[in-house]
Amino acid sequence: MNFKTVEKRVQWIGLGLLILLAVACGGAEEVPTPAPTLAVPTEPPALEVVVTETVPPEPTAVPTSIATDTAATTPTDVPTATAVPATNTPIANSNNQPASYAVVFVETNDVLNMRSGPGVDFGVVGTLPPNATNVQITGSGQVVAGSTWVPIQQGGLAGWVNSRFLTQVVPDAAFCGDTAVLQLLDRLKTAVANQDDAIFAQLIHPERGLRVRLLWREAETRLDNQGLFSDSASYNWGAAAGSGEAIVGTPAEILLPRLQTDLFDATEMACNEILHGGTAGFVVLPDTYAPINYYSFYRPGTEEFAELNWGSWVVGLELWQGQYYLSTLVHYQWEP
């Protein structure tokens, strides 16, 4: 064998080794292409929370004007959740301690996803159960497609969630003793008495909206803060107690009369206690509303109907960015 033959075989052997090396490296993880920088509004809410990919179902007939809870836009610059200092909490409680938050409005068979950045286009880095507490907001929020996402930390987990699924924890004594709560309830009565859309709109957070249940166990109807009494859209408010027939109509047709009767004619009110009359059914808060503080208003029934024609409203209020907002309305009545 001459020298040229040996040289050629060496070249072929070297080429084969290179091919084998390239094949062996083919399983390496692809490096994701960085996304564009998120556009942050000029006045972002100081504290807003992020929603998970699994969003609780919306009510049966929600008008198109109501934004869904899922914020789906394509982000560009992916911030890592762990990069946010845990001590950078924008809002503190009355003792100047970091405010604590709980998961809210997530169904019992669902979870709240924590993502690596603000929006559902970011990967899931962990999950929170629907009854999670001791959640800390660790930085300023970012608005994505109408929803405010905030960085949070809970135990050893850190990530971003949608603010609609967090609520600030306020102890009973602090809530029930706060005159700002009673003032808001008075304004609610004024808005209902005068059918004043402007006053009512001031009571509801523009992003979080108002969740209404005409019967506690029925699906909720989610309303925004625009023109409640002049809203011409028909909603499905769930099934009527007893008959099971669907209740369909505008807020002025369905919600307003019940507020006028059972809110204004109430003879008793209580803080974080549901006042009610006799019934064969349960009188409990929906599981997803458990962290919300509330006042209940009870109108007793009359002798003509063996006092079974009673009605109660539970008015849920949330403290958000230092201000109370009307959050939930739940109605109770006699059930067979």
Short mmCIF file of C-alpha atoms in Angstrom, two decimals, residues 40-239:
data_model
loop_
_atom_site.label_atom_id
_atom_site.label_comp_id
_atom_site.label_asym_id
_atom_site.label_seq_id
_atom_site.Cartn_x
_atom_site.Cartn_y
_atom_site.Cartn_z
CA VAL A 40 -45.81 48.61 29.48
CA PRO A 41 -48.45 51.35 29.69
CA THR A 42 -47.36 54.77 30.83
CA GLU A 43 -49.28 54.41 34.09
CA PRO A 44 -49.19 50.71 34.95
CA PRO A 45 -51.15 49.64 37.99
CA ALA A 46 -48.75 49.44 40.89
CA LEU A 47 -50.00 46.00 41.87
CA GLU A 48 -51.76 43.62 39.58
CA VAL A 49 -51.80 39.89 39.43
CA VAL A 50 -51.40 37.31 36.71
CA VAL A 51 -53.76 34.69 35.47
CA THR A 52 -52.92 31.10 34.70
CA GLU A 53 -53.48 29.24 31.47
CA THR A 54 -56.36 27.39 33.08
CA VAL A 55 -59.02 30.07 33.34
CA PRO A 56 -62.31 29.40 35.15
CA PRO A 57 -65.18 29.26 32.64
CA GLU A 58 -67.03 32.48 31.95
CA PRO A 59 -70.80 32.83 32.56
CA THR A 60 -73.21 31.43 30.00
CA ALA A 61 -74.12 34.70 28.29
CA VAL A 62 -71.41 37.27 28.77
CA PRO A 63 -71.52 40.19 26.31
CA THR A 64 -68.56 40.66 24.04
CA SER A 65 -67.71 43.90 25.80
CA ILE A 66 -66.50 41.95 28.83
CA ALA A 67 -62.85 40.94 28.59
CA THR A 68 -61.96 37.34 29.32
CA ASP A 69 -59.48 36.51 32.04
CA THR A 70 -56.87 35.09 29.71
CA ALA A 71 -54.30 37.65 28.60
CA ALA A 72 -53.00 36.33 25.28
CA THR A 73 -50.49 38.46 23.49
CA THR A 74 -47.06 37.56 22.25
CA PRO A 75 -44.40 38.94 24.57
CA THR A 76 -40.97 39.72 23.33
CA ASP A 77 -38.45 40.00 26.10
CA VAL A 78 -38.95 37.19 28.59
CA PRO A 79 -38.26 38.30 32.17
CA THR A 80 -37.39 35.48 34.56
CA ALA A 81 -39.60 35.18 37.62
CA THR A 82 -36.73 34.62 40.02
CA ALA A 83 -35.07 37.88 39.00
CA VAL A 84 -37.65 39.92 40.96
CA PRO A 85 -36.55 40.61 44.57
CA ALA A 86 -38.99 39.10 47.05
CA THR A 87 -38.74 42.19 49.27
CA ASN A 88 -39.92 44.58 46.57
CA THR A 89 -43.58 44.46 47.57
CA PRO A 90 -45.44 47.53 46.31
CA ILE A 91 -48.26 47.51 48.86
CA ALA A 92 -48.09 47.04 52.60
CA ASN A 93 -50.75 46.66 55.28
CA SER A 94 -51.54 49.06 58.13
CA ASN A 95 -48.60 47.72 60.14
CA ASN A 96 -46.24 48.55 57.28
CA GLN A 97 -45.74 44.84 56.64
CA PRO A 98 -45.91 43.28 53.16
CA ALA A 99 -49.52 42.61 52.23
CA SER A 100 -50.57 38.98 51.97
CA TYR A 101 -52.77 37.66 49.16
CA ALA A 102 -54.88 34.57 48.57
CA VAL A 103 -55.97 32.82 45.38
CA VAL A 104 -59.59 33.61 44.52
CA PHE A 105 -62.15 32.80 41.77
CA VAL A 106 -60.39 29.54 40.80
CA GLU A 107 -62.62 26.45 40.73
CA THR A 108 -61.94 23.69 43.26
CA ASN A 109 -60.91 21.25 40.50
CA ASP A 110 -58.54 23.75 38.88
CA VAL A 111 -55.20 25.40 39.65
CA LEU A 112 -53.62 28.79 39.10
CA ASN A 113 -50.58 28.55 36.85
CA MET A 114 -47.48 30.54 37.70
CA ARG A 115 -45.58 31.57 34.58
CA SER A 116 -42.06 32.72 33.84
CA GLY A 117 -43.36 36.07 32.58
CA PRO A 118 -46.53 38.17 32.25
CA GLY A 119 -48.96 36.41 29.90
CA VAL A 120 -50.06 32.93 28.83
CA ASP A 121 -47.36 32.76 26.17
CA PHE A 122 -44.77 32.23 28.90
CA GLY A 123 -44.02 28.77 30.25
CA VAL A 124 -45.56 27.39 33.45
CA VAL A 125 -43.05 27.32 36.32
CA GLY A 126 -45.44 26.11 39.03
CA THR A 127 -49.08 26.00 40.16
CA LEU A 128 -51.08 27.24 43.13
CA PRO A 129 -54.14 25.40 44.49
CA PRO A 130 -57.48 27.28 44.54
CA ASN A 131 -57.23 27.77 48.33
CA ALA A 132 -53.61 28.99 48.39
CA THR A 133 -52.73 31.74 50.88
CA ASN A 134 -49.58 33.57 52.00
CA VAL A 135 -48.93 34.83 48.48
CA GLN A 136 -46.65 37.87 48.20
CA ILE A 137 -46.60 40.30 45.28
CA THR A 138 -42.93 41.04 44.69
CA GLY A 139 -42.95 43.85 42.14
CA SER A 140 -44.94 46.09 39.81
CA GLY A 141 -47.41 44.59 37.38
CA GLN A 142 -47.50 44.63 33.59
CA VAL A 143 -50.67 44.96 31.51
CA VAL A 144 -51.04 42.38 28.75
CA ALA A 145 -54.15 42.42 26.55
CA GLY A 146 -56.20 44.20 29.21
CA SER A 147 -55.12 42.01 32.14
CA THR A 148 -52.57 43.02 34.75
CA TRP A 149 -50.00 40.39 35.57
CA VAL A 150 -47.84 40.59 38.70
CA PRO A 151 -44.75 38.77 39.93
CA ILE A 152 -45.46 36.72 43.05
CA GLN A 153 -43.79 34.39 45.49
CA GLN A 154 -45.34 31.70 47.66
CA GLY A 155 -43.03 29.57 49.72
CA GLY A 156 -40.27 28.38 47.41
CA LEU A 157 -42.24 29.16 44.23
CA ALA A 158 -41.87 32.35 42.20
CA GLY A 159 -43.60 33.38 38.98
CA TRP A 160 -46.22 35.62 37.36
CA VAL A 161 -50.02 35.35 37.72
CA ASN A 162 -53.11 37.29 36.65
CA SER A 163 -54.25 39.80 39.26
CA ARG A 164 -57.90 38.84 38.82
CA PHE A 165 -57.17 35.62 40.63
CA LEU A 166 -55.60 37.16 43.72
CA THR A 167 -57.22 39.09 46.54
CA GLN A 168 -55.62 40.88 49.46
CA VAL A 169 -56.18 39.18 52.80
CA VAL A 170 -57.79 41.55 55.33
CA PRO A 171 -58.44 40.24 58.88
CA ASP A 172 -62.05 40.24 60.09
CA ALA A 173 -61.45 42.88 62.76
CA ALA A 174 -59.78 45.26 60.33
CA PHE A 175 -62.49 44.82 57.68
CA CYS A 176 -65.53 44.96 59.96
CA GLY A 177 -64.14 48.00 61.79
CA ASP A 178 -63.27 50.00 58.68
CA THR A 179 -65.53 53.01 58.11
CA ALA A 180 -64.49 53.06 54.44
CA VAL A 181 -66.40 49.79 53.99
CA LEU A 182 -69.60 51.24 55.45
CA GLN A 183 -69.23 54.33 53.27
CA LEU A 184 -68.95 52.15 50.17
CA LEU A 185 -72.10 50.25 51.15
CA ASP A 186 -73.95 53.55 51.56
CA ARG A 187 -72.82 54.61 48.09
CA LEU A 188 -74.04 51.28 46.72
CA LYS A 189 -77.50 51.94 48.15
CA THR A 190 -77.47 55.44 46.70
CA ALA A 191 -76.50 54.12 43.25
CA VAL A 192 -79.28 51.51 43.33
CA ALA A 193 -81.89 53.97 44.66
CA ASN A 194 -81.13 56.51 41.93
CA GLN A 195 -80.15 53.97 39.26
CA ASP A 196 -76.99 56.02 38.89
CA ASP A 197 -74.51 54.41 36.50
CA ALA A 198 -71.79 56.94 37.31
CA ILE A 199 -71.77 56.18 41.03
CA PHE A 200 -72.02 52.44 40.45
CA ALA A 201 -69.06 52.54 38.06
CA GLN A 202 -66.90 54.13 40.75
CA LEU A 203 -67.58 51.20 43.09
CA ILE A 204 -66.24 48.52 40.71
CA HIS A 205 -62.62 48.05 39.76
CA PRO A 206 -62.40 48.74 35.99
CA GLU A 207 -60.43 45.55 35.33
CA ARG A 208 -61.64 43.12 37.98
CA GLY A 209 -65.36 43.70 37.35
CA LEU A 210 -68.30 42.49 39.43
CA ARG A 211 -69.36 38.86 39.86
CA VAL A 212 -73.07 38.24 40.51
CA ARG A 213 -74.94 35.09 41.53
CA LEU A 214 -78.73 35.31 41.85
CA LEU A 215 -78.54 31.98 43.64
CA TRP A 216 -75.31 31.06 45.43
CA ARG A 217 -74.98 27.64 43.77
CA GLU A 218 -75.67 28.86 40.23
CA ALA A 219 -73.02 30.01 37.74
CA GLU A 220 -71.86 33.59 38.15
CA THR A 221 -72.52 36.44 35.75
CA ARG A 222 -69.58 38.78 35.35
CA LEU A 223 -70.32 42.45 34.73
CA ASP A 224 -68.05 45.38 33.98
CA ASN A 225 -68.42 48.83 35.50
CA GLN A 226 -69.96 50.56 32.52
CA GLY A 227 -73.66 51.44 32.41
CA LEU A 228 -75.06 48.74 34.66
CA PHE A 229 -78.56 50.18 34.85
CA SER A 230 -78.63 51.24 31.18
CA ASP A 231 -77.03 48.02 29.91
CA SER A 232 -79.28 46.63 27.15
CA ALA A 233 -77.51 43.24 26.93
CA SER A 234 -79.38 40.16 28.15
CA TYR A 235 -77.55 37.78 30.48
CA ASN A 236 -78.27 34.25 31.56
CA TRP A 237 -78.41 34.56 35.37
CA GLY A 238 -78.79 30.84 36.04
CA ALA A 239 -81.80 28.69 36.94
#
